[in-house]
XYZ file of C-alpha atoms in Angstrom:
768
model
C 67.877 -82.131 14.888
C 66.384 -84.581 18.266
C 67.584 -87.696 16.120
C 70.760 -86.821 15.882
C 71.020 -85.166 19.687
C 69.267 -88.367 20.377
C 71.914 -90.561 18.301
C 74.929 -88.609 20.220
C 76.126 -86.305 17.958
C 76.468 -83.618 20.022
C 78.427 -80.848 18.243
C 77.061 -82.182 14.932
C 73.512 -81.024 15.852
C 73.669 -77.486 14.512
C 74.366 -79.277 10.954
C 70.634 -80.696 10.572
C 69.666 -76.861 9.534
C 72.694 -76.827 6.830
C 71.722 -80.123 5.526
C 68.089 -78.868 4.935
C 69.097 -76.286 2.666
C 72.066 -77.983 1.314
C 69.209 -80.396 -0.331
C 66.609 -77.534 -1.010
C 70.039 -75.859 -2.744
C 70.902 -79.162 -4.420
C 67.258 -79.494 -5.392
C 67.437 -76.249 -7.191
C 70.781 -77.382 -9.238
C 68.908 -80.275 -10.418
C 66.360 -79.361 -11.653
C 68.670 -76.941 -13.711
C 70.647 -79.228 -15.115
C 67.418 -81.692 -16.511
C 66.048 -78.699 -17.682
C 65.119 -80.384 -21.253
C 64.075 -83.698 -19.073
C 61.424 -81.574 -16.820
C 60.006 -80.057 -20.091
C 56.212 -80.159 -20.029
C 56.633 -83.001 -17.341
C 56.432 -80.851 -14.577
C 52.903 -81.817 -13.313
C 53.875 -85.236 -12.864
C 57.915 -85.006 -11.601
C 55.833 -82.998 -9.099
C 53.348 -86.058 -8.193
C 56.882 -88.584 -8.177
C 58.975 -85.695 -5.892
C 57.101 -86.890 -2.394
C 57.066 -90.266 -3.058
C 60.728 -89.672 -3.795
C 60.969 -87.664 -0.368
C 59.100 -90.440 1.532
C 60.755 -93.323 0.133
C 64.682 -91.524 0.555
C 63.653 -90.749 4.429
C 62.403 -94.180 5.049
C 65.547 -95.577 3.395
C 67.819 -93.237 4.845
C 66.856 -93.648 7.915
C 67.269 -97.426 7.817
C 71.018 -97.050 6.413
C 72.285 -95.080 8.902
C 71.106 -97.592 11.714
C 73.795 -99.625 9.946
C 76.555 -96.915 9.814
C 78.117 -96.799 13.145
C 80.190 -93.448 14.355
C 81.438 -92.630 16.713
C 82.790 -89.234 17.560
C 85.788 -89.452 20.072
C 87.649 -91.759 17.398
C 86.736 -88.802 14.785
C 90.389 -87.376 15.740
C 92.452 -90.397 14.366
C 90.471 -92.368 12.690
C 89.772 -91.080 9.023
C 87.036 -93.639 8.556
C 85.051 -92.088 11.071
C 84.790 -89.257 8.924
C 83.718 -90.603 5.923
C 81.035 -92.043 8.052
C 79.727 -88.796 9.090
C 79.832 -87.592 5.657
C 77.887 -90.003 4.278
C 75.468 -90.272 7.210
C 75.165 -85.986 6.469
C 74.774 -87.421 2.471
C 72.100 -89.849 3.301
C 69.969 -87.008 5.459
C 70.441 -84.284 2.549
C 68.815 -87.041 -0.116
C 64.961 -86.165 1.122
C 65.343 -82.490 0.698
C 66.718 -82.595 -2.908
C 63.298 -84.265 -3.674
C 61.379 -82.139 -1.626
C 62.856 -79.261 -3.490
C 62.955 -80.102 -6.474
C 58.925 -80.024 -6.171
C 58.789 -76.440 -5.326
C 61.113 -75.192 -8.042
C 59.105 -76.918 -10.292
C 56.119 -75.498 -8.670
C 57.324 -71.904 -9.624
C 57.429 -72.758 -13.092
C 53.754 -73.511 -13.218
C 52.219 -71.104 -10.470
C 52.575 -67.166 -9.683
C 55.725 -66.728 -7.494
C 53.774 -65.589 -4.307
C 51.506 -68.675 -4.223
C 53.974 -70.658 -4.648
C 55.923 -68.906 -1.500
C 52.644 -68.940 0.286
C 52.356 -72.635 0.573
C 55.606 -73.186 0.799
C 56.371 -71.447 4.051
C 52.888 -71.918 5.755
C 52.962 -75.442 5.081
C 56.570 -75.077 6.833
C 55.047 -73.553 9.692
C 52.344 -76.029 10.097
C 54.742 -79.145 9.674
C 57.130 -77.238 12.751
C 53.311 -77.164 14.840
C 52.904 -80.536 14.043
C 55.988 -81.868 14.658
C 55.885 -79.972 18.091
C 52.524 -81.826 19.209
C 53.699 -84.924 17.823
C 56.834 -84.770 19.992
C 54.426 -84.953 23.122
C 53.051 -88.811 21.719
C 56.087 -89.846 19.573
C 59.338 -90.886 20.732
C 62.175 -89.606 19.391
C 63.175 -93.030 17.156
C 59.647 -92.881 15.185
C 59.393 -88.814 14.632
C 59.950 -89.285 11.313
C 56.242 -90.995 10.832
C 54.978 -87.414 10.467
C 56.648 -85.987 7.732
C 56.279 -89.286 6.002
C 52.341 -89.420 6.741
C 52.157 -85.848 5.588
C 54.263 -86.751 2.369
C 51.650 -89.905 1.458
C 48.764 -87.447 2.178
C 50.355 -85.105 -0.946
C 51.154 -88.520 -3.160
C 47.248 -89.762 -2.251
C 45.917 -85.825 -2.856
C 48.126 -85.382 -6.438
C 46.776 -88.685 -7.696
C 43.468 -87.927 -7.182
C 44.178 -84.499 -9.129
C 46.235 -85.872 -11.926
C 44.794 -89.553 -12.685
C 48.534 -91.584 -13.287
C 47.877 -94.086 -15.520
C 48.142 -97.759 -13.726
C 51.881 -98.003 -14.220
C 52.954 -94.433 -12.545
C 50.406 -95.613 -9.654
C 51.944 -98.776 -9.065
C 55.241 -96.953 -9.250
C 54.312 -94.542 -6.763
C 53.140 -96.991 -4.298
C 56.057 -98.914 -4.296
C 58.143 -96.387 -3.677
C 55.894 -95.480 -0.539
C 55.360 -98.733 0.446
C 58.858 -99.630 0.518
C 59.769 -96.354 2.355
C 57.319 -97.171 5.485
C 58.908 -100.830 5.138
C 62.192 -99.383 5.781
C 61.267 -97.127 8.339
C 59.596 -99.848 10.403
C 62.591 -101.959 10.091
C 65.357 -98.530 10.987
C 66.301 -97.730 14.492
C 68.374 -94.657 15.990
C 72.013 -96.133 16.235
C 73.117 -94.414 19.667
C 76.922 -93.742 19.850
C 78.892 -96.296 22.556
C 79.901 -93.168 25.155
C 76.139 -91.409 24.902
C 75.338 -91.460 29.278
C 72.533 -93.819 28.999
C 74.241 -96.430 26.969
C 77.266 -96.988 29.389
C 74.612 -96.985 32.618
C 72.263 -99.584 31.150
C 75.589 -101.553 30.964
C 75.454 -101.919 34.761
C 74.147 -104.602 36.188
C 70.051 -104.367 36.645
C 69.864 -101.597 34.820
C 66.707 -100.818 33.667
C 64.848 -97.596 32.940
C 61.868 -97.405 34.739
C 60.262 -94.122 34.097
C 60.539 -92.147 30.570
C 58.461 -89.066 29.655
C 58.412 -88.188 25.580
C 58.220 -84.077 24.761
C 59.503 -81.743 22.858
C 61.500 -80.727 25.881
C 63.817 -83.701 25.316
C 63.068 -87.820 26.545
C 63.366 -87.987 30.244
C 64.222 -91.192 31.502
C 64.812 -92.450 34.537
C 67.028 -95.541 35.164
C 67.535 -97.623 37.839
C 70.682 -99.936 39.462
C 72.041 -100.701 42.296
C 75.644 -99.555 41.221
C 74.050 -96.170 40.532
C 75.805 -93.143 42.514
C 76.834 -89.516 41.927
C 78.624 -87.059 44.154
C 80.295 -84.260 42.121
C 83.509 -82.655 43.853
C 83.118 -85.070 46.745
C 85.049 -84.520 49.457
C 88.240 -86.892 49.724
C 87.446 -86.611 53.974
C 84.119 -88.666 53.137
C 83.761 -92.490 54.488
C 80.517 -93.182 54.896
C 78.208 -94.690 52.207
C 76.786 -92.462 49.630
C 72.589 -93.800 49.659
C 71.478 -95.368 46.700
C 70.702 -93.544 43.698
C 68.250 -93.184 40.410
C 70.086 -91.793 36.943
C 67.992 -88.939 35.616
C 68.680 -88.544 31.562
C 67.686 -86.170 29.256
C 67.709 -87.759 25.410
C 69.861 -89.983 26.734
C 72.375 -87.961 27.804
C 73.599 -84.949 30.418
C 73.454 -87.544 33.547
C 71.933 -86.285 37.092
C 71.181 -88.494 40.185
C 68.129 -88.614 42.020
C 68.502 -89.902 46.492
C 66.643 -92.066 47.934
C 65.981 -90.040 51.301
C 65.406 -92.812 53.916
C 66.839 -90.853 56.683
C 67.594 -87.509 57.117
C 71.609 -88.978 57.563
C 71.189 -90.186 53.545
C 71.996 -86.643 52.708
C 75.269 -86.428 54.845
C 77.294 -86.408 51.565
C 76.152 -83.664 50.745
C 78.138 -81.507 53.373
C 80.914 -82.373 51.846
C 80.705 -80.778 48.139
C 82.432 -77.135 47.618
C 78.636 -75.963 47.043
C 78.457 -76.542 50.646
C 80.593 -73.536 51.783
C 78.538 -70.695 51.520
C 76.241 -72.286 54.029
C 79.051 -71.761 56.782
C 77.985 -68.301 56.299
C 74.715 -67.421 57.024
C 71.747 -69.214 59.811
C 68.501 -70.233 57.988
C 68.914 -68.102 55.298
C 66.338 -67.592 52.500
C 67.213 -69.823 49.519
C 67.255 -69.129 45.565
C 68.092 -72.414 43.210
C 68.551 -72.092 39.377
C 67.920 -75.369 38.335
C 66.224 -78.278 39.825
C 67.721 -81.385 38.314
C 67.770 -84.351 40.189
C 66.588 -82.269 43.325
C 70.532 -82.552 45.006
C 70.966 -78.514 45.304
C 67.632 -77.903 47.345
C 68.488 -81.060 49.633
C 71.720 -79.498 50.157
C 70.075 -76.144 51.236
C 67.487 -78.324 53.288
C 70.012 -80.361 55.791
C 72.070 -76.635 55.844
C 68.860 -75.362 57.856
C 67.290 -73.120 55.868
C 64.310 -71.261 56.369
C 62.703 -71.343 53.100
C 63.696 -72.644 49.775
C 62.452 -71.543 46.126
C 64.047 -73.365 43.147
C 63.263 -72.773 39.358
C 63.456 -75.359 36.641
C 62.950 -74.684 32.730
C 61.429 -78.567 32.001
C 58.279 -78.782 33.953
C 58.395 -83.116 33.721
C 61.438 -82.555 36.276
C 59.109 -81.298 39.306
C 56.036 -83.701 38.311
C 58.560 -86.847 38.487
C 60.255 -85.427 42.055
C 57.008 -84.226 43.778
C 54.973 -87.062 42.352
C 55.900 -90.219 40.652
C 59.047 -90.746 42.823
C 57.342 -89.334 46.079
C 57.837 -92.387 47.916
C 60.989 -92.634 46.381
C 62.652 -89.654 48.323
C 60.084 -89.870 50.874
C 58.074 -86.891 49.737
C 61.158 -84.683 50.499
C 60.111 -81.955 47.965
C 56.426 -81.602 49.150
C 57.698 -80.211 52.186
C 56.180 -77.061 53.094
C 59.164 -74.307 52.919
C 60.119 -75.694 49.713
C 58.642 -73.860 46.657
C 58.975 -75.383 43.332
C 58.567 -72.788 39.826
C 58.370 -74.073 36.510
C 60.026 -71.321 34.791
C 63.388 -69.842 33.641
C 65.269 -68.606 36.819
C 66.588 -65.978 35.032
C 62.855 -64.994 33.941
C 61.422 -65.578 37.221
C 64.003 -63.159 38.951
C 63.201 -60.515 36.645
C 59.319 -60.301 37.380
C 59.519 -61.212 41.413
C 60.252 -58.448 44.198
C 61.589 -61.299 46.784
C 65.219 -60.985 47.968
C 67.413 -64.148 49.351
C 70.418 -64.670 51.589
C 71.547 -67.424 49.066
C 71.368 -67.410 45.426
C 73.139 -70.801 44.133
C 73.430 -71.049 40.977
C 75.091 -75.616 40.419
C 75.440 -76.291 37.211
C 76.902 -79.496 38.544
C 73.863 -80.267 40.348
C 71.329 -79.524 37.593
C 72.643 -79.643 34.360
C 69.683 -81.822 33.534
C 67.952 -78.963 33.839
C 68.870 -77.895 29.904
C 66.305 -78.036 27.642
C 67.002 -80.043 25.453
C 64.958 -81.621 21.977
C 64.633 -79.235 19.270
C 66.037 -76.267 19.974
C 70.018 -76.865 21.068
C 72.362 -73.597 21.624
C 75.392 -72.693 23.084
C 73.457 -69.517 24.476
C 73.410 -69.435 28.426
C 71.506 -66.042 29.641
C 71.852 -67.521 33.246
C 75.697 -66.604 33.183
C 75.834 -63.126 31.637
C 76.858 -59.695 33.481
C 73.172 -58.282 33.268
C 71.638 -62.033 34.879
C 74.174 -61.762 37.626
C 73.298 -57.522 38.029
C 69.500 -59.113 38.859
C 71.271 -61.711 41.343
C 72.819 -58.913 43.190
C 69.876 -56.898 43.057
C 67.313 -59.645 45.008
C 70.245 -60.512 47.611
C 69.303 -59.566 51.459
C 72.346 -56.736 52.280
C 74.777 -59.229 53.302
C 73.494 -61.805 50.734
C 75.811 -63.966 48.521
C 76.080 -65.472 44.839
C 77.292 -69.048 44.791
C 77.986 -70.705 41.682
C 79.594 -74.155 40.956
C 81.201 -75.577 37.910
C 83.079 -78.560 36.676
C 86.736 -78.000 36.308
C 88.462 -77.848 32.553
C 92.064 -79.023 31.960
C 93.424 -76.482 30.990
C 91.262 -74.503 33.039
C 88.784 -71.728 31.390
C 85.482 -72.334 32.917
C 86.146 -71.365 36.329
C 88.538 -68.685 35.466
C 85.919 -67.678 33.141
C 82.879 -67.178 36.632
C 85.514 -65.036 37.688
C 86.238 -62.760 35.434
C 82.140 -62.702 34.984
C 81.751 -61.873 38.382
C 84.363 -59.477 38.397
C 82.845 -57.258 35.196
C 79.697 -57.412 37.121
C 80.842 -55.687 40.170
C 83.159 -52.960 38.672
C 79.633 -52.161 36.573
C 77.700 -51.683 39.975
C 80.927 -49.410 41.016
C 82.182 -52.100 43.369
C 85.683 -53.453 43.965
C 85.727 -57.086 42.967
C 89.043 -57.904 44.951
C 87.286 -57.642 48.367
C 84.028 -59.420 47.463
C 84.950 -62.617 45.892
C 86.208 -65.831 47.688
C 87.049 -68.865 45.486
C 87.264 -72.988 46.726
C 87.683 -75.981 44.384
C 88.156 -79.466 45.175
C 89.786 -82.453 42.728
C 86.920 -81.568 39.962
C 84.740 -79.168 41.020
C 84.983 -75.357 42.103
C 82.717 -72.820 43.650
C 82.590 -69.147 43.153
C 80.900 -66.470 46.096
C 80.234 -63.274 45.370
C 78.485 -61.198 47.921
C 77.711 -57.451 47.972
C 79.412 -56.324 50.305
C 83.161 -57.183 51.736
C 84.134 -60.200 52.939
C 84.961 -59.749 56.811
C 87.639 -62.029 58.324
C 84.683 -63.905 60.059
C 83.078 -64.745 57.023
C 86.450 -66.037 55.549
C 87.434 -67.196 58.717
C 84.758 -69.704 58.215
C 85.273 -70.514 54.545
C 88.545 -71.409 55.405
C 87.757 -73.536 57.748
C 85.021 -75.692 55.686
C 87.383 -75.906 53.429
C 90.278 -77.001 55.321
C 87.924 -79.822 56.972
C 87.020 -81.441 53.484
C 90.120 -80.946 51.872
C 89.247 -78.322 49.770
C 91.852 -75.863 48.188
C 91.779 -72.081 48.988
C 92.005 -70.583 45.640
C 91.490 -66.981 46.586
C 90.147 -65.075 49.200
C 90.875 -61.034 49.985
C 94.440 -60.912 51.540
C 95.400 -64.596 50.671
C 98.753 -66.255 51.486
C 99.921 -67.901 48.335
C 101.167 -70.558 50.678
C 97.404 -71.260 51.635
C 96.545 -72.038 47.840
C 96.960 -75.428 46.428
C 97.645 -77.733 49.128
C 95.102 -80.785 48.515
C 94.311 -80.863 45.290
C 97.866 -80.361 44.132
C 97.982 -78.770 40.340
C 100.936 -78.088 38.769
C 101.881 -74.455 39.327
C 99.380 -73.647 41.177
C 97.743 -72.439 37.671
C 93.936 -71.559 39.685
C 95.551 -69.561 42.589
C 97.713 -67.275 39.786
C 95.037 -67.693 37.037
C 92.574 -66.258 39.345
C 94.953 -63.706 41.165
C 95.446 -62.219 37.671
C 92.645 -61.947 36.590
C 91.436 -59.736 39.287
C 94.565 -57.747 39.893
C 95.583 -57.029 36.538
C 92.962 -56.018 33.443
C 95.976 -57.670 30.848
C 95.721 -61.078 32.223
C 92.383 -62.280 30.402
C 93.741 -60.328 27.027
C 96.584 -62.669 27.524
C 95.509 -65.685 28.339
C 95.254 -68.453 25.602
C 91.628 -69.395 25.789
C 88.922 -66.479 25.891
C 88.066 -65.425 29.311
C 85.632 -62.437 28.324
C 82.714 -62.137 30.041
C 79.778 -63.366 28.516
C 76.933 -60.432 28.360
C 73.377 -60.360 26.640
C 74.548 -59.425 23.503
C 76.886 -62.234 23.712
C 75.385 -65.013 25.947
C 78.465 -67.757 25.038
C 79.470 -68.944 28.649
C 81.124 -71.582 26.428
C 82.770 -69.979 23.750
C 86.557 -70.691 25.252
C 88.456 -70.853 21.583
C 90.430 -68.217 20.736
C 91.271 -67.723 17.016
C 94.165 -65.887 17.158
C 95.679 -68.417 19.435
C 94.696 -71.444 17.380
C 98.383 -71.803 16.016
C 99.521 -72.187 19.594
C 97.633 -74.546 20.442
C 97.876 -76.670 17.688
C 101.862 -76.561 18.744
C 101.068 -77.169 21.949
C 98.539 -80.391 21.868
C 98.406 -81.215 18.422
C 95.469 -81.247 16.140
C 94.194 -84.398 17.773
C 93.993 -83.045 21.079
C 92.421 -79.420 20.430
C 89.763 -81.417 18.921
C 89.027 -82.858 22.023
C 89.041 -79.804 24.283
C 87.329 -77.193 22.453
C 86.456 -79.095 19.006
C 82.977 -77.655 19.447
C 83.537 -74.646 17.489
C 86.572 -75.960 15.007
C 83.880 -78.106 14.230
C 81.198 -75.532 13.231
C 84.418 -73.005 11.356
C 85.247 -75.928 9.839
C 80.976 -76.846 8.650
C 81.523 -73.540 7.910
C 84.426 -74.157 5.776
C 83.148 -76.661 4.022
C 79.286 -75.426 3.161
C 81.392 -72.286 1.511
C 83.412 -74.649 -0.614
C 80.617 -76.754 -1.691
C 78.221 -73.814 -2.434
C 80.556 -72.308 -4.789
C 81.125 -75.738 -6.501
C 77.475 -75.966 -6.650
C 76.607 -72.075 -7.538
C 79.555 -72.558 -10.449
C 78.498 -75.478 -11.893
C 75.209 -74.708 -14.207
C 77.281 -71.564 -15.450
C 79.326 -74.296 -17.313
C 76.030 -75.669 -18.766
C 73.729 -72.428 -19.261
C 75.780 -70.958 -21.906
C 74.713 -67.539 -22.291
C 70.727 -68.464 -20.520
C 71.712 -66.717 -17.791
C 74.617 -64.916 -18.693
C 72.894 -61.080 -18.641
C 71.621 -61.513 -15.184
C 73.889 -63.705 -13.704
C 75.963 -61.468 -11.539
C 72.686 -59.360 -10.582
C 70.907 -63.282 -9.635
C 74.034 -64.788 -7.792
C 74.287 -61.351 -5.250
C 70.509 -60.704 -5.081
C 69.017 -63.895 -3.987
C 72.360 -64.775 -2.435
C 72.258 -61.672 -0.231
C 68.762 -62.420 1.103
C 69.582 -66.344 1.590
C 72.258 -64.839 3.958
C 70.344 -61.667 5.520
C 66.930 -63.619 6.561
C 68.628 -66.387 8.134
C 71.361 -63.906 10.255
C 67.551 -62.416 11.014
C 65.976 -65.574 12.138
C 68.774 -66.669 14.380
C 69.356 -62.980 16.306
C 65.460 -63.168 16.929
C 65.210 -66.601 18.103
C 68.282 -65.736 20.598
C 67.073 -62.686 21.916
C 63.340 -64.128 22.397
C 64.923 -66.807 24.511
C 65.638 -64.351 27.251
C 62.075 -63.118 27.825
C 59.720 -66.133 26.873
C 60.759 -68.564 29.746
C 62.715 -71.328 28.009
C 64.116 -71.527 24.464
C 61.102 -74.270 23.468
C 58.895 -71.000 23.199
C 60.999 -68.608 21.586
C 62.162 -70.640 18.578
C 58.534 -72.267 18.231
C 57.441 -68.753 17.960
C 59.844 -67.071 15.669
C 59.966 -70.251 13.483
C 55.967 -70.415 13.039
C 55.514 -66.614 12.933
C 58.301 -65.720 10.008
C 57.407 -68.694 8.003
C 53.143 -67.767 8.466
C 53.416 -64.288 7.834
C 56.693 -64.056 5.191
C 54.228 -66.612 3.466
C 51.221 -64.318 3.633
C 53.335 -61.146 2.872
C 54.070 -62.898 -0.463
C 50.665 -63.900 -1.273
C 49.534 -60.086 -0.645
C 52.059 -58.240 -2.724
C 50.840 -61.253 -5.743
C 47.015 -59.575 -5.258
C 47.963 -56.045 -4.522
C 50.624 -56.038 -8.108
C 47.183 -57.915 -9.768
C 45.432 -54.793 -8.854
C 47.717 -52.087 -9.107
C 49.638 -52.144 -12.100
C 52.204 -49.575 -10.100
C 52.906 -52.355 -7.714
C 55.882 -53.845 -10.088
C 58.453 -56.585 -8.435
C 60.947 -54.229 -8.069
C 58.620 -51.764 -6.658
C 57.263 -53.949 -3.751
C 60.829 -55.412 -2.953
C 62.158 -51.689 -2.913
C 59.626 -51.178 -0.221
C 59.640 -54.181 1.824
C 63.765 -53.865 1.839
C 63.856 -50.733 3.474
C 61.164 -51.558 6.020
C 63.027 -55.146 6.826
C 66.199 -52.692 7.292
C 64.668 -50.148 9.354
C 62.416 -52.497 11.682
C 65.292 -54.694 12.195
C 67.488 -51.838 13.396
C 64.575 -50.952 16.154
C 64.251 -53.869 17.015
C 67.901 -54.652 17.534
C 68.481 -51.100 19.856
C 65.400 -51.012 21.279
C 64.055 -54.738 22.330
C 65.472 -55.815 25.328
C 64.218 -52.102 26.887
C 60.650 -52.574 25.641
C 60.563 -56.436 27.530
C 62.200 -55.300 30.345
C 59.015 -53.401 31.263
C 57.209 -56.442 30.724
C 58.813 -58.640 32.766
C 55.303 -59.379 35.218
C 53.641 -59.652 31.976
C 51.974 -62.995 31.852
C 53.763 -65.809 29.469
C 50.942 -66.085 27.303
C 50.686 -62.343 26.711
C 54.036 -61.815 25.896
C 53.951 -64.626 23.978
C 51.099 -62.335 21.661
C 52.928 -59.574 21.705
C 56.248 -61.231 20.581
C 54.052 -62.579 17.223
C 52.428 -58.839 16.561
C 55.992 -57.837 16.874
C 57.519 -60.139 14.196
C 53.994 -59.139 12.019
C 55.236 -56.759 9.936
C 58.857 -57.565 9.624
C 58.035 -61.438 8.532
C 55.068 -59.860 6.137
C 57.346 -57.726 4.698
C 60.378 -60.470 4.691
C 58.173 -62.680 2.542
C 58.522 -60.051 -0.804
C 61.912 -60.027 -1.833
C 62.072 -63.216 -2.732
C 59.168 -64.178 -4.849
C 59.423 -60.509 -5.973
C 62.780 -61.788 -7.637
C 61.588 -64.887 -8.683
C 58.465 -62.619 -10.577
C 60.863 -60.365 -12.488
C 62.991 -63.205 -13.745
C 59.488 -64.960 -14.995
C 59.294 -61.967 -17.708
C 62.148 -63.578 -19.941
C 63.381 -67.231 -20.153
C 62.899 -68.826 -16.804
C 66.690 -70.627 -17.130
C 67.823 -68.638 -13.807
C 64.938 -69.510 -11.549
C 66.083 -73.158 -10.181
C 69.759 -71.282 -10.330
C 68.273 -68.749 -7.630
C 66.525 -70.872 -5.853
C 69.944 -72.771 -5.633
C 71.769 -69.562 -4.982
C 69.385 -68.651 -2.199
C 69.381 -71.937 -0.233
C 73.310 -72.537 -0.135
C 73.854 -68.881 0.536
C 71.315 -69.982 3.687
C 73.451 -72.996 4.577
C 76.860 -70.654 5.209
C 74.483 -68.279 6.916
C 73.002 -70.912 9.610
C 76.567 -71.930 10.033
C 78.512 -68.571 9.931
C 75.615 -66.649 12.353
C 77.090 -68.590 15.362
C 81.002 -67.359 14.444
C 79.834 -64.259 13.632
C 77.887 -63.279 16.659
C 80.207 -65.285 19.444
C 83.196 -62.632 17.891
C 81.113 -59.867 17.625
C 77.471 -60.131 19.179
C 73.736 -60.347 18.663
C 73.453 -56.224 17.548
C 75.904 -56.351 15.451
C 75.289 -59.670 13.410
C 71.945 -57.865 13.204
C 73.053 -54.876 11.975
C 75.174 -57.051 8.983
C 71.574 -58.704 8.378
C 69.883 -55.281 7.620
C 73.552 -54.375 5.726
C 72.837 -57.096 3.701
C 68.988 -56.878 2.406
C 70.085 -52.481 1.556
C 72.435 -53.653 -0.467
C 70.563 -56.531 -1.989
C 68.550 -53.611 -3.592
C 71.266 -52.189 -5.331
C 71.385 -55.149 -7.387
C 67.561 -56.195 -8.168
C 67.603 -58.735 -11.386
C 65.935 -56.753 -13.491
C-alpha cells in the first residue's frame, strides 16, 4: 500500500489487500490443479516456494518501474487500463508462491499448527514492517519481505539438505531477485504534487523524514507560493514559502516569517471571517499542517492558540528544524501544539474556546499517510460537531473551511452536517449558520447562539472588503448573494437555503449530501448509485470518472473480484470429477462465509477503534496484529485440546467458537462506543492495552473455524483442501472491497451484524 500510494495510484491503493488475497486464492487453485505433480514432493516444493516469492517480488518490482501509468488518462486511453491490470498481476504473483507454501503445509502438518504459524508469522511481519518504516524509504521497503524469504530458504535448505542442483537453482533464484530489486525504483505518476514541484527552477528537497506516518518532505524553491482561496483584492506579494509533502502528495506551505507584515495575506482568506467577531479570542485549531491556520489566529490577536496534529513529525519540523525560517514563531508562549488527534484531545479536555477552527485547505498534509489509507473522517461527523459545541464558550463559533468542488457538494454537505447537529441539540439551524465563499474555498461558521445583527454586519463588511460572496446568513436578501465570484444560477445560495429550509432538498439532490455520523464516517462519499444514470447522461462516463471516480473504481474492482473469483472457484470443479463432489456445496459456502465474515469484522474493528486510539496507524496495527496472533493461538490451542479430549471434535470446536464470535461481535458493535467514551481521559498506552484485551477472546475464537473445517476435510482424501483455501481467499477479496461499499451505504454497525450473521450461517453448512 505504501508503494502504491507513493507512486500516485490514489484510489487504487486499497487494491493492495485484494491483490494479496487474490494471490493467496490463486495459490490454492494452483496446488489443486497440479496435485499429481506435488504428490510426494511437498517438502521440496515448499523449499522452492519462498525462493520463487523472493524472485518474483524483485522481478515484478523491477518490471513495474518500466510500465508507466497515468491515472488521468485512464478514462480515454484503453492502454492505461491494460498497464494497470498488468501491474496488478505482477504484484499478485509473489503471493501465489507464498500461498502455495501454506497450502502444501496443510497437507503435511496439523491444520491448527499450520494456521498458528501462518497467522503469527503475518503478525510478526506487520510489526517488522512498521519498525522498518522508520529507517527504510518506501522504494526500498520490499527488502524486508525479501530478506525474510531468504531466511526461510536458508533454514529449509539446512533442514531438507537438497542436492547440489537444487541448491544452485535456489541460489540463482534468490540472487536474481535481489539483483532486480537493487536496480528497481518507484515510477511516480507525472501529476503527483512533489514531481510537479521539483520541475520548478532551483527546486530541491531540503528535508526528508521517513516513518510509518508517511514520507514527509520539504521542498525549497523561490517559485513556491500557496494561498488557497486568496481574495482577488490582495495586491501585495506573498511571502517566500517551502512546500510540505506527505508521500509526495497533499501540498501545504511553510511561510518564511521575516516580519509581522509577512503574514498580512492571511487577512485576505475566507478563514479570517470568524475572527472579525471577537477581540482576543481563545482558539482551538484541528490540524497543524504547515502552520498557516496558527499564523492566522495569531495575527488576529488571539489570546491563546491550541493546535493538534496527528503526525508527530510535523510539529518537530516547524518548532525545531525550520525555527530560523519562521523566526521561532511556533515556540511562542501563547501557542500550544498537541501531538494528538483533534477529536481524541477534545474528548479528554475540559477546556473551552471562543473559536474552533477546522481548515481543510490549510492542513491537508496533517492527515496520516502510509500504511493506513481510508476514506473515514471522524473529524467531520455529527458526534464530532456535538463535541465541538460542548467545548465552545457561551458565544463561541465553529469555523470550517473546505475547497470548492464543481458541481457543488462538499460545502453543501458541510452545511447539512451542521444543520443535523443543531437539530440534535434542539436548536434552530436557520439562525445559527453563516456561509461565505471565494473563488476556490468556502467557509461555514456555526454558533451556539443565534447570529446577532451586529455579528452579521461584521461578516458582511469583511466579505465586501475581500470580494467574497455571502452564501447564507439569517435573513439574507437573494440580491446579496453571487455578486463577486459569480456562478451560474447562484447555485450555492439556492442550495444552502434549500438545505436549511427544505428537508427534501438533500434527498432530491443529485449528489449524496447525507450527514456523516460515527457509524457512517464518510464525509467524502458523494456518489448516489440511484443517480448514476443521470450523471452518465449529463456528464458521460469519462467526466463522472474524473469527478467521483474513487467509488466507481471501488465498485468496478468489487465486480471484477466477484467475476474473477467465480471463475477460479469453478475451474477446479471441471478437473476434479467426483473427488470433491460429496462436499463441494458445503465447502464452498462454509469457507466462503468464513472469508467474508472474518474480513468484514477486521475492517469494522479497524474503523471503529481508529476513533479512540489517536490516529489510524495505531488502530490498524493493534487490530491486525492482535487478530493475527490471537487467531493463530486459538487454532493451535484447539488442536491441543482436540488431541487431549476426544469429545472436542472439529465440528464441536467450530460450533462453539462461531456462536461466541457472533455474540461477542454484537456486544462490541452496540456497547463499544459507550465503553470507550468512559475512557476519554485514559492514557494512550492503557487504551492500547484495553483494546488488545477486548480483542483477545474474539481473536482466539476467530482462529478456530477455518482449521476445524480443514481438519474435517483431512479425514477424507484431501482433494478439497487446496480448493477450500482458494475459496476462503477469493471471498476475502470480495469482502475487502465490498466492506467499504457496504459500510458507506448501511453503516459500520449493520456491516458488523452482517458479518456475525455470516458466521452463524456457516454453522449450518459445516463440511462434515
